[in-house]
Amino acid sequence: MSIKPEKTTIFFTGATGYVGGSVLQRILQHPEANTFDITALVRDAGKALLLETKFGVRAVIGSMEEFDKLSQLAENAHIVVQCAEADRDDVMNAILGGLKKRHEKTGDLPILIHTSGAGIIADNARGEYMSDFVLSDLDSEAIEQFTPPAVHRSVDILVCKADAEGYARTYIVLPTAIFGFGKGPLYDAGISKRSPALISVFAAAAVERGRPGIIGAGKNAWSVIHVADNADLTYLLFCAALTGNSELGHGREGYYLTENGEVTMYEYFKELGMALVERGLVMEAEPTMFTPDEYVKYFGGDAIADLFLSNIRGRGDRGRRDLGWTPKHPREDIWKEVPEVVGGVAKKAKGSA
């Protein structure tokens, strides 16, 4: 008589998002996925129903602001995969509170895989130069030199502290600028957001202002990663953590940056401009600087604009070395999504005409 394997309890946040959807898809494709008991927190009742009926994922209706619910769901899980919120201490404290209770009550050492971001290494280039500084995710001491108010940093510190205190085993994924359209069953079902929001915003802004905009001189560079390659790294990390691999870096040694090449802001916006000209949506491909008023109009304020003036250059050495991660989409693939994005903008422009 065969013994039915015990279910691995997993709590997932961000299932309906652009990044989270790609990660959840990969986990659902795990060869032992039938032994997973996955619970996802979602806002939309319709998407919750689809998750349950089509994908066998238990869906709880709620938001990241319901801290008691977050804490309870985390307490009930051996593994928490967090892909929804990188900047709120209160959200992370709720999750960690649940994991701590689990550890104290059961003796289990729960696992947290947290999606943060490489924005922590943003500098003050103001778009005027490409920095020589390129951060390797193997350099834990260098990472720890970044302190709040560096983007995402306060949450990352909480995650690492939990690992140091011994009640959770934690890992932090640091995506660089993510591109590419989400593909696969969760996107096809309308559950997860398919389109990369960043380039869509810039394309729509360019159409409205008659030519692409640029923040600063555009000499600064960003490392980039395709959404599917980022999901692959997170999945490999999930698989290694699931097996209890004691050699896998965690806590302060558990930063996993995802990148595969880089682009300057100027070439990014110029390529977008050329695609828009081909469609007849703008007359000029050469980008001009956004005004301060446009910063607020299109990006919500100076804090966001400042990020686009920064260099964010990193190397994902740890995932390549320790997980055998091999990203498949080079930086040149970023231009492949431009026609589709522009096509979507063209349809909207035609519909509002």
mmCIF file of C-alpha atoms in Angstrom:
data_model
loop_
_atom_site.group_PDB
_atom_site.id
_atom_site.type_symbol
_atom_site.label_atom_id
_atom_site.label_comp_id
_atom_site.label_asym_id
_atom_site.label_seq_id
_atom_site.Cartn_x
_atom_site.Cartn_y
_atom_site.Cartn_z
ATOM 1 C CA MET A 1 0.000 0.000 0.000
ATOM 2 C CA SER A 2 1.445 3.363 -1.028
ATOM 3 C CA ILE A 3 1.628 6.128 1.546
ATOM 4 C CA LYS A 4 0.113 9.398 0.432
ATOM 5 C CA PRO A 5 2.707 12.155 0.816
ATOM 6 C CA GLU A 6 1.998 14.864 3.351
ATOM 7 C CA LYS A 7 0.878 18.135 1.810
ATOM 8 C CA THR A 8 3.286 21.078 1.798
ATOM 9 C CA THR A 9 1.376 24.164 2.889
ATOM 10 C CA ILE A 10 2.150 27.289 0.843
ATOM 11 C CA PHE A 11 0.844 30.825 1.242
ATOM 12 C CA PHE A 12 1.189 32.970 -1.901
ATOM 13 C CA THR A 13 0.707 36.710 -2.331
ATOM 14 C CA GLY A 14 0.612 38.472 -5.700
ATOM 15 C CA ALA A 15 -1.063 35.730 -7.748
ATOM 16 C CA THR A 16 -3.024 38.234 -9.837
ATOM 17 C CA GLY A 17 -0.024 40.466 -10.491
ATOM 18 C CA TYR A 18 2.382 40.683 -13.404
ATOM 19 C CA VAL A 19 5.362 39.235 -11.509
ATOM 20 C CA GLY A 20 3.503 37.010 -9.068
ATOM 21 C CA GLY A 21 1.473 35.316 -11.780
ATOM 22 C CA SER A 22 4.622 34.159 -13.553
ATOM 23 C CA VAL A 23 6.031 32.733 -10.311
ATOM 24 C CA LEU A 24 2.845 30.911 -9.314
ATOM 25 C CA GLN A 25 2.623 29.327 -12.775
ATOM 26 C CA ARG A 26 6.067 27.836 -12.358
ATOM 27 C CA ILE A 27 5.242 26.455 -8.909
ATOM 28 C CA LEU A 28 2.061 24.875 -10.277
ATOM 29 C CA GLN A 29 4.234 23.127 -12.883
ATOM 30 C CA HIS A 30 6.421 21.488 -10.219
ATOM 31 C CA PRO A 31 6.479 17.689 -10.701
ATOM 32 C CA GLU A 32 5.152 17.240 -7.162
ATOM 33 C CA ALA A 33 2.595 20.048 -7.325
ATOM 34 C CA ASN A 34 -0.141 17.571 -6.374
ATOM 35 C CA THR A 35 1.461 17.468 -2.919
ATOM 36 C CA PHE A 36 1.160 21.238 -2.488
ATOM 37 C CA ASP A 37 -1.649 22.880 -0.568
ATOM 38 C CA ILE A 38 -1.513 26.432 -1.940
ATOM 39 C CA THR A 39 -3.500 29.329 -0.526
ATOM 40 C CA ALA A 40 -3.495 32.689 -2.318
ATOM 41 C CA LEU A 41 -4.734 36.006 -0.983
ATOM 42 C CA VAL A 42 -6.639 37.903 -3.699
ATOM 43 C CA ARG A 43 -8.931 40.932 -3.829
ATOM 44 C CA ASP A 44 -11.105 39.935 -6.781
ATOM 45 C CA ALA A 45 -13.831 37.332 -6.126
ATOM 46 C CA GLY A 46 -14.043 36.375 -9.796
ATOM 47 C CA LYS A 47 -10.328 35.684 -10.016
ATOM 48 C CA ALA A 48 -10.486 33.800 -6.739
ATOM 49 C CA LEU A 49 -13.124 31.489 -8.214
ATOM 50 C CA LEU A 50 -10.977 30.871 -11.314
ATOM 51 C CA LEU A 51 -7.952 30.057 -9.180
ATOM 52 C CA GLU A 52 -9.931 27.481 -7.244
ATOM 53 C CA THR A 53 -11.872 25.862 -10.075
ATOM 54 C CA LYS A 54 -9.234 25.903 -12.830
ATOM 55 C CA PHE A 55 -5.981 25.637 -10.886
ATOM 56 C CA GLY A 56 -6.787 24.033 -7.565
ATOM 57 C CA VAL A 57 -5.457 26.972 -5.583
ATOM 58 C CA ARG A 58 -7.432 27.851 -2.461
ATOM 59 C CA ALA A 59 -8.232 31.545 -2.662
ATOM 60 C CA VAL A 60 -8.935 33.791 0.301
ATOM 61 C CA ILE A 61 -10.606 37.122 -0.444
ATOM 62 C CA GLY A 62 -8.757 39.957 1.216
ATOM 63 C CA SER A 63 -6.109 42.629 0.941
ATOM 64 C CA MET A 64 -2.572 43.237 2.139
ATOM 65 C CA GLU A 65 -3.994 45.754 4.617
ATOM 66 C CA GLU A 66 -5.775 43.027 6.599
ATOM 67 C CA PHE A 67 -2.874 42.308 8.908
ATOM 68 C CA ASP A 68 -4.564 39.746 11.151
ATOM 69 C CA LYS A 69 -5.569 37.736 8.102
ATOM 70 C CA LEU A 70 -2.064 37.987 6.655
ATOM 71 C CA SER A 71 -0.549 36.810 9.905
ATOM 72 C CA GLN A 72 -2.927 33.857 10.218
ATOM 73 C CA LEU A 73 -2.373 32.734 6.627
ATOM 74 C CA ALA A 74 1.396 32.934 7.119
ATOM 75 C CA GLU A 75 1.147 30.968 10.364
ATOM 76 C CA ASN A 76 -0.691 28.197 8.524
ATOM 77 C CA ALA A 77 2.035 27.784 5.883
ATOM 78 C CA HIS A 78 5.396 26.072 5.798
ATOM 79 C CA ILE A 79 6.392 28.220 2.815
ATOM 80 C CA VAL A 80 5.384 31.817 2.133
ATOM 81 C CA VAL A 81 6.051 33.203 -1.352
ATOM 82 C CA GLN A 82 5.581 36.978 -1.222
ATOM 83 C CA CYS A 83 5.263 38.734 -4.590
ATOM 84 C CA ALA A 84 2.815 41.515 -3.787
ATOM 85 C CA GLU A 85 4.423 44.176 -1.601
ATOM 86 C CA ALA A 86 8.071 45.226 -1.271
ATOM 87 C CA ASP A 87 7.816 48.525 0.579
ATOM 88 C CA ARG A 88 5.530 48.206 3.581
ATOM 89 C CA ASP A 89 7.008 47.326 6.959
ATOM 90 C CA ASP A 90 3.555 46.708 8.425
ATOM 91 C CA VAL A 91 2.762 44.095 5.792
ATOM 92 C CA MET A 92 6.036 42.267 6.353
ATOM 93 C CA ASN A 93 5.690 42.470 10.133
ATOM 94 C CA ALA A 94 2.291 40.791 9.858
ATOM 95 C CA ILE A 95 3.720 37.955 7.743
ATOM 96 C CA LEU A 96 6.741 37.511 9.981
ATOM 97 C CA GLY A 97 4.528 37.561 13.057
ATOM 98 C CA GLY A 98 2.630 34.605 11.659
ATOM 99 C CA LEU A 99 5.807 32.708 10.831
ATOM 100 C CA LYS A 100 7.165 33.312 14.310
ATOM 101 C CA LYS A 101 3.994 31.962 15.897
ATOM 102 C CA ARG A 102 4.217 28.876 13.689
ATOM 103 C CA HIS A 103 7.799 28.249 14.738
ATOM 104 C CA GLU A 104 7.046 28.720 18.421
ATOM 105 C CA LYS A 105 3.943 26.510 18.368
ATOM 106 C CA THR A 106 5.114 23.669 16.127
ATOM 107 C CA GLY A 107 8.912 23.784 15.981
ATOM 108 C CA ASP A 108 8.701 24.003 12.201
ATOM 109 C CA LEU A 109 11.261 26.277 10.522
ATOM 110 C CA PRO A 110 9.090 28.035 7.921
ATOM 111 C CA ILE A 111 10.471 29.430 4.674
ATOM 112 C CA LEU A 112 9.936 32.929 3.306
ATOM 113 C CA ILE A 113 10.770 33.821 -0.309
ATOM 114 C CA HIS A 114 10.296 37.572 -0.618
ATOM 115 C CA THR A 115 10.316 39.518 -3.889
ATOM 116 C CA SER A 116 11.983 42.873 -3.274
ATOM 117 C CA GLY A 117 13.807 44.836 -5.968
ATOM 118 C CA ALA A 118 17.192 46.104 -7.096
ATOM 119 C CA GLY A 119 16.067 49.684 -6.521
ATOM 120 C CA ILE A 120 18.074 49.557 -3.298
ATOM 121 C CA ILE A 121 21.213 50.300 -5.339
ATOM 122 C CA ALA A 122 19.836 53.374 -7.103
ATOM 123 C CA ASP A 123 22.327 56.252 -7.036
ATOM 124 C CA ASN A 124 22.048 60.022 -7.559
ATOM 125 C CA ALA A 125 23.327 60.219 -11.146
ATOM 126 C CA ARG A 126 20.463 62.515 -12.211
ATOM 127 C CA GLY A 127 20.716 60.851 -15.619
ATOM 128 C CA GLU A 128 24.068 62.491 -16.333
ATOM 129 C CA TYR A 129 26.413 59.483 -16.379
ATOM 130 C CA MET A 130 26.732 55.708 -16.284
ATOM 131 C CA SER A 131 28.142 54.639 -12.939
ATOM 132 C CA ASP A 132 31.123 52.300 -12.673
ATOM 133 C CA PHE A 133 29.510 50.597 -9.679
ATOM 134 C CA VAL A 134 27.960 47.209 -10.450
ATOM 135 C CA LEU A 135 26.709 45.274 -7.425
ATOM 136 C CA SER A 136 27.159 41.514 -7.218
ATOM 137 C CA ASP A 137 24.537 39.787 -5.094
ATOM 138 C CA LEU A 138 27.370 37.742 -3.582
ATOM 139 C CA ASP A 139 28.657 40.872 -1.878
ATOM 140 C CA SER A 140 26.516 40.801 1.267
ATOM 141 C CA GLU A 141 28.615 43.444 3.014
ATOM 142 C CA ALA A 142 28.062 45.880 0.156
ATOM 143 C CA ILE A 143 24.316 45.219 0.223
ATOM 144 C CA GLU A 144 24.197 45.905 3.942
ATOM 145 C CA GLN A 145 25.719 49.335 3.385
ATOM 146 C CA PHE A 146 22.434 50.399 1.836
ATOM 147 C CA THR A 147 20.104 51.683 4.524
ATOM 148 C CA PRO A 148 16.657 53.286 4.576
ATOM 149 C CA PRO A 149 15.410 55.355 2.863
ATOM 150 C CA ALA A 150 16.951 53.279 0.040
ATOM 151 C CA VAL A 151 14.046 51.748 -1.884
ATOM 152 C CA HIS A 152 12.754 48.468 -0.349
ATOM 153 C CA ARG A 153 15.569 48.407 2.201
ATOM 154 C CA SER A 154 13.582 48.641 5.429
ATOM 155 C CA VAL A 155 11.530 45.580 4.477
ATOM 156 C CA ASP A 156 14.614 43.632 3.419
ATOM 157 C CA ILE A 157 16.192 44.313 6.807
ATOM 158 C CA LEU A 158 13.138 42.895 8.581
ATOM 159 C CA VAL A 159 13.325 39.751 6.450
ATOM 160 C CA CYS A 160 17.009 39.212 7.207
ATOM 161 C CA LYS A 161 16.438 39.839 10.916
ATOM 162 C CA ALA A 162 13.843 37.058 11.026
ATOM 163 C CA ASP A 163 16.404 34.646 9.622
ATOM 164 C CA ALA A 164 19.059 35.792 12.085
ATOM 165 C CA GLU A 165 16.638 35.273 14.987
ATOM 166 C CA GLY A 166 16.135 31.702 13.848
ATOM 167 C CA TYR A 167 12.378 31.441 13.479
ATOM 168 C CA ALA A 168 12.328 31.478 9.661
ATOM 169 C CA ARG A 169 14.610 30.642 6.741
ATOM 170 C CA THR A 170 14.484 33.641 4.424
ATOM 171 C CA TYR A 171 15.445 34.414 0.833
ATOM 172 C CA ILE A 172 15.163 37.724 -1.021
ATOM 173 C CA VAL A 173 14.779 38.018 -4.801
ATOM 174 C CA LEU A 174 15.991 41.335 -6.233
ATOM 175 C CA PRO A 175 14.573 41.814 -9.743
ATOM 176 C CA THR A 176 16.067 44.579 -11.849
ATOM 177 C CA ALA A 177 13.865 46.328 -14.456
ATOM 178 C CA ILE A 178 11.404 43.641 -15.552
ATOM 179 C CA PHE A 179 10.237 43.439 -19.164
ATOM 180 C CA GLY A 180 8.321 41.025 -21.369
ATOM 181 C CA PHE A 181 4.686 39.991 -21.564
ATOM 182 C CA GLY A 182 3.375 37.387 -19.174
ATOM 183 C CA LYS A 183 2.494 34.159 -20.977
ATOM 184 C CA GLY A 184 0.832 30.993 -19.785
ATOM 185 C CA PRO A 185 -2.386 29.655 -18.266
ATOM 186 C CA LEU A 186 -2.824 32.215 -15.472
ATOM 187 C CA TYR A 187 -2.530 35.053 -17.983
ATOM 188 C CA ASP A 188 -4.713 33.313 -20.548
ATOM 189 C CA ALA A 189 -7.400 32.875 -17.894
ATOM 190 C CA GLY A 190 -7.352 36.598 -17.150
ATOM 191 C CA ILE A 191 -6.167 36.056 -13.588
ATOM 192 C CA SER A 192 -2.747 37.718 -13.763
ATOM 193 C CA LYS A 193 -1.765 41.029 -15.329
ATOM 194 C CA ARG A 194 -0.047 40.306 -18.620
ATOM 195 C CA SER A 195 1.434 43.634 -19.669
ATOM 196 C CA PRO A 196 4.587 45.257 -18.281
ATOM 197 C CA ALA A 197 3.216 48.490 -16.898
ATOM 198 C CA LEU A 198 6.387 50.555 -17.221
ATOM 199 C CA ILE A 199 6.760 50.744 -20.988
ATOM 200 C CA SER A 200 2.996 51.129 -21.435
ATOM 201 C CA VAL A 201 3.029 54.274 -19.293
ATOM 202 C CA PHE A 202 5.918 55.732 -21.271
ATOM 203 C CA ALA A 203 4.267 54.900 -24.602
ATOM 204 C CA ALA A 204 0.977 56.502 -23.601
ATOM 205 C CA ALA A 205 2.822 59.583 -22.344
ATOM 206 C CA ALA A 206 4.719 59.863 -25.631
ATOM 207 C CA VAL A 207 1.509 59.768 -27.647
ATOM 208 C CA GLU A 208 -0.061 62.447 -25.480
ATOM 209 C CA ARG A 209 2.947 64.774 -25.652
ATOM 210 C CA GLY A 210 3.733 64.070 -29.337
ATOM 211 C CA ARG A 211 7.161 62.469 -28.854
ATOM 212 C CA PRO A 212 8.857 60.249 -26.287
ATOM 213 C CA GLY A 213 9.937 61.812 -23.041
ATOM 214 C CA ILE A 214 13.118 61.158 -21.141
ATOM 215 C CA ILE A 215 14.053 61.855 -17.556
ATOM 216 C CA GLY A 216 17.381 63.662 -17.411
ATOM 217 C CA ALA A 217 20.011 63.117 -20.097
ATOM 218 C CA GLY A 218 19.392 59.361 -20.158
ATOM 219 C CA LYS A 219 23.039 58.351 -19.751
ATOM 220 C CA ASN A 220 22.292 56.229 -16.675
ATOM 221 C CA ALA A 221 21.903 52.466 -17.090
ATOM 222 C CA TRP A 222 19.533 49.873 -15.688
ATOM 223 C CA SER A 223 20.060 46.136 -15.561
ATOM 224 C CA VAL A 224 17.061 44.307 -17.016
ATOM 225 C CA ILE A 225 15.392 40.920 -16.675
ATOM 226 C CA HIS A 226 12.573 39.180 -18.515
ATOM 227 C CA VAL A 227 9.551 38.339 -16.369
ATOM 228 C CA ALA A 228 9.858 34.624 -17.222
ATOM 229 C CA ASP A 229 13.553 34.526 -16.308
ATOM 230 C CA ASN A 230 12.809 36.192 -12.994
ATOM 231 C CA ALA A 231 10.148 33.551 -12.372
ATOM 232 C CA ASP A 232 12.622 30.791 -13.229
ATOM 233 C CA LEU A 233 15.071 32.038 -10.602
ATOM 234 C CA THR A 234 12.333 32.250 -7.976
ATOM 235 C CA TYR A 235 11.145 28.772 -8.905
ATOM 236 C CA LEU A 236 14.647 27.289 -8.625
ATOM 237 C CA LEU A 237 14.996 28.985 -5.260
ATOM 238 C CA PHE A 238 11.643 27.544 -4.197
ATOM 239 C CA CYS A 239 12.687 24.041 -5.279
ATOM 240 C CA ALA A 240 16.021 24.226 -3.451
ATOM 241 C CA ALA A 241 14.411 25.600 -0.281
ATOM 242 C CA LEU A 242 11.711 22.919 -0.464
ATOM 243 C CA THR A 243 14.324 20.166 -0.260
ATOM 244 C CA GLY A 244 15.853 21.743 2.841
ATOM 245 C CA ASN A 245 19.174 22.422 1.104
ATOM 246 C CA SER A 246 21.349 23.534 4.024
ATOM 247 C CA GLU A 247 24.074 24.798 1.682
ATOM 248 C CA LEU A 248 21.800 27.364 0.069
ATOM 249 C CA GLY A 249 22.551 30.957 1.054
ATOM 250 C CA HIS A 250 19.819 32.505 3.201
ATOM 251 C CA GLY A 251 19.321 35.518 5.450
ATOM 252 C CA ARG A 252 22.124 38.035 4.916
ATOM 253 C CA GLU A 253 23.646 35.568 2.414
ATOM 254 C CA GLY A 254 20.313 35.009 0.738
ATOM 255 C CA TYR A 255 20.035 37.840 -1.784
ATOM 256 C CA TYR A 256 19.323 36.670 -5.330
ATOM 257 C CA LEU A 257 19.469 39.422 -7.939
ATOM 258 C CA THR A 258 17.955 38.786 -11.367
ATOM 259 C CA GLU A 259 19.420 40.437 -14.471
ATOM 260 C CA ASN A 260 20.564 39.612 -17.975
ATOM 261 C CA GLY A 261 22.198 42.675 -19.480
ATOM 262 C CA GLU A 262 21.386 46.358 -19.251
ATOM 263 C CA VAL A 263 20.153 49.350 -21.224
ATOM 264 C CA THR A 264 20.687 53.071 -20.937
ATOM 265 C CA MET A 265 17.591 55.161 -20.433
ATOM 266 C CA TYR A 266 18.303 57.031 -23.671
ATOM 267 C CA GLU A 267 18.324 53.932 -25.874
ATOM 268 C CA TYR A 268 15.216 52.658 -24.107
ATOM 269 C CA PHE A 269 13.213 55.783 -24.904
ATOM 270 C CA LYS A 270 14.673 56.227 -28.410
ATOM 271 C CA GLU A 271 13.667 52.681 -29.387
ATOM 272 C CA LEU A 272 10.174 53.355 -28.111
ATOM 273 C CA GLY A 273 10.063 56.576 -30.120
ATOM 274 C CA MET A 274 11.017 54.817 -33.363
ATOM 275 C CA ALA A 275 8.233 52.263 -32.891
ATOM 276 C CA LEU A 276 5.727 55.035 -32.253
ATOM 277 C CA VAL A 277 6.828 56.896 -35.387
ATOM 278 C CA GLU A 278 6.353 53.725 -37.455
ATOM 279 C CA ARG A 279 2.775 53.546 -36.210
ATOM 280 C CA GLY A 280 2.159 57.188 -36.983
ATOM 281 C CA LEU A 281 1.400 57.934 -33.336
ATOM 282 C CA VAL A 282 4.146 60.553 -32.946
ATOM 283 C CA MET A 283 6.137 62.608 -35.428
ATOM 284 C CA GLU A 284 9.522 62.571 -33.681
ATOM 285 C CA ALA A 285 11.451 59.585 -32.314
ATOM 286 C CA GLU A 286 14.109 61.624 -30.523
ATOM 287 C CA PRO A 287 13.141 61.926 -26.857
ATOM 288 C CA THR A 288 13.003 65.243 -25.041
ATOM 289 C CA MET A 289 13.151 65.821 -21.305
ATOM 290 C CA PHE A 290 9.986 65.549 -19.252
ATOM 291 C CA THR A 291 9.210 68.771 -17.433
ATOM 292 C CA PRO A 292 8.741 68.750 -13.640
ATOM 293 C CA ASP A 293 4.996 69.042 -14.182
ATOM 294 C CA GLU A 294 5.094 65.996 -16.445
ATOM 295 C CA TYR A 295 6.938 64.041 -13.730
ATOM 296 C CA VAL A 296 3.910 64.518 -11.520
ATOM 297 C CA LYS A 297 1.367 63.985 -14.292
ATOM 298 C CA TYR A 298 2.766 60.709 -15.621
ATOM 299 C CA PHE A 299 4.614 59.207 -12.662
ATOM 300 C CA GLY A 300 2.922 60.603 -9.599
ATOM 301 C CA GLY A 301 5.765 62.724 -8.283
ATOM 302 C CA ASP A 302 9.474 63.319 -7.921
ATOM 303 C CA ALA A 303 10.228 60.133 -5.982
ATOM 304 C CA ILE A 304 9.386 57.966 -8.986
ATOM 305 C CA ALA A 305 11.129 60.302 -11.408
ATOM 306 C CA ASP A 306 14.287 60.202 -9.285
ATOM 307 C CA LEU A 307 14.463 56.445 -9.678
ATOM 308 C CA PHE A 308 14.592 56.808 -13.464
ATOM 309 C CA LEU A 309 17.479 59.234 -13.090
ATOM 310 C CA SER A 310 19.538 56.621 -11.258
ATOM 311 C CA ASN A 311 21.919 53.885 -12.246
ATOM 312 C CA ILE A 312 20.750 50.446 -11.152
ATOM 313 C CA ARG A 313 23.490 48.068 -12.251
ATOM 314 C CA GLY A 314 23.812 44.607 -10.761
ATOM 315 C CA ARG A 315 24.966 41.036 -11.369
ATOM 316 C CA GLY A 316 22.956 37.965 -10.473
ATOM 317 C CA ASP A 317 25.958 35.817 -9.577
ATOM 318 C CA ARG A 318 24.450 33.842 -6.691
ATOM 319 C CA GLY A 319 21.588 32.317 -8.669
ATOM 320 C CA ARG A 320 23.871 31.376 -11.544
ATOM 321 C CA ARG A 321 26.448 29.818 -9.213
ATOM 322 C CA ASP A 322 24.269 28.104 -6.616
ATOM 323 C CA LEU A 323 21.060 27.316 -8.493
ATOM 324 C CA GLY A 324 22.295 26.813 -12.045
ATOM 325 C CA TRP A 325 20.012 29.633 -13.142
ATOM 326 C CA THR A 326 20.453 30.462 -16.828
ATOM 327 C CA PRO A 327 18.274 33.324 -18.080
ATOM 328 C CA LYS A 328 17.093 32.806 -21.642
ATOM 329 C CA HIS A 329 16.103 36.315 -22.711
ATOM 330 C CA PRO A 330 18.936 38.758 -23.507
ATOM 331 C CA ARG A 331 18.530 42.496 -23.155
ATOM 332 C CA GLU A 332 17.823 42.786 -26.901
ATOM 333 C CA ASP A 333 14.494 41.046 -26.313
ATOM 334 C CA ILE A 334 13.254 44.159 -24.546
ATOM 335 C CA TRP A 335 12.689 45.712 -27.979
ATOM 336 C CA LYS A 336 10.511 42.794 -29.089
ATOM 337 C CA GLU A 337 7.724 43.907 -26.774
ATOM 338 C CA VAL A 338 7.682 47.465 -28.102
ATOM 339 C CA PRO A 339 5.483 46.807 -31.185
ATOM 340 C CA GLU A 340 2.846 45.030 -29.096
ATOM 341 C CA VAL A 341 2.819 47.766 -26.477
ATOM 342 C CA VAL A 342 2.586 50.397 -29.190
ATOM 343 C CA GLY A 343 -0.208 48.427 -30.838
ATOM 344 C CA GLY A 344 -2.166 48.551 -27.601
ATOM 345 C CA VAL A 345 -1.583 52.285 -27.284
ATOM 346 C CA ALA A 346 -2.690 52.747 -30.903
ATOM 347 C CA LYS A 347 -5.973 50.944 -30.231
ATOM 348 C CA LYS A 348 -6.672 53.124 -27.204
ATOM 349 C CA ALA A 349 -5.794 56.266 -29.132
ATOM 350 C CA LYS A 350 -8.116 55.228 -31.992
ATOM 351 C CA GLY A 351 -10.920 54.394 -29.561
ATOM 352 C CA SER A 352 -10.736 57.777 -27.871
ATOM 353 C CA ALA A 353 -10.537 59.692 -31.156
#
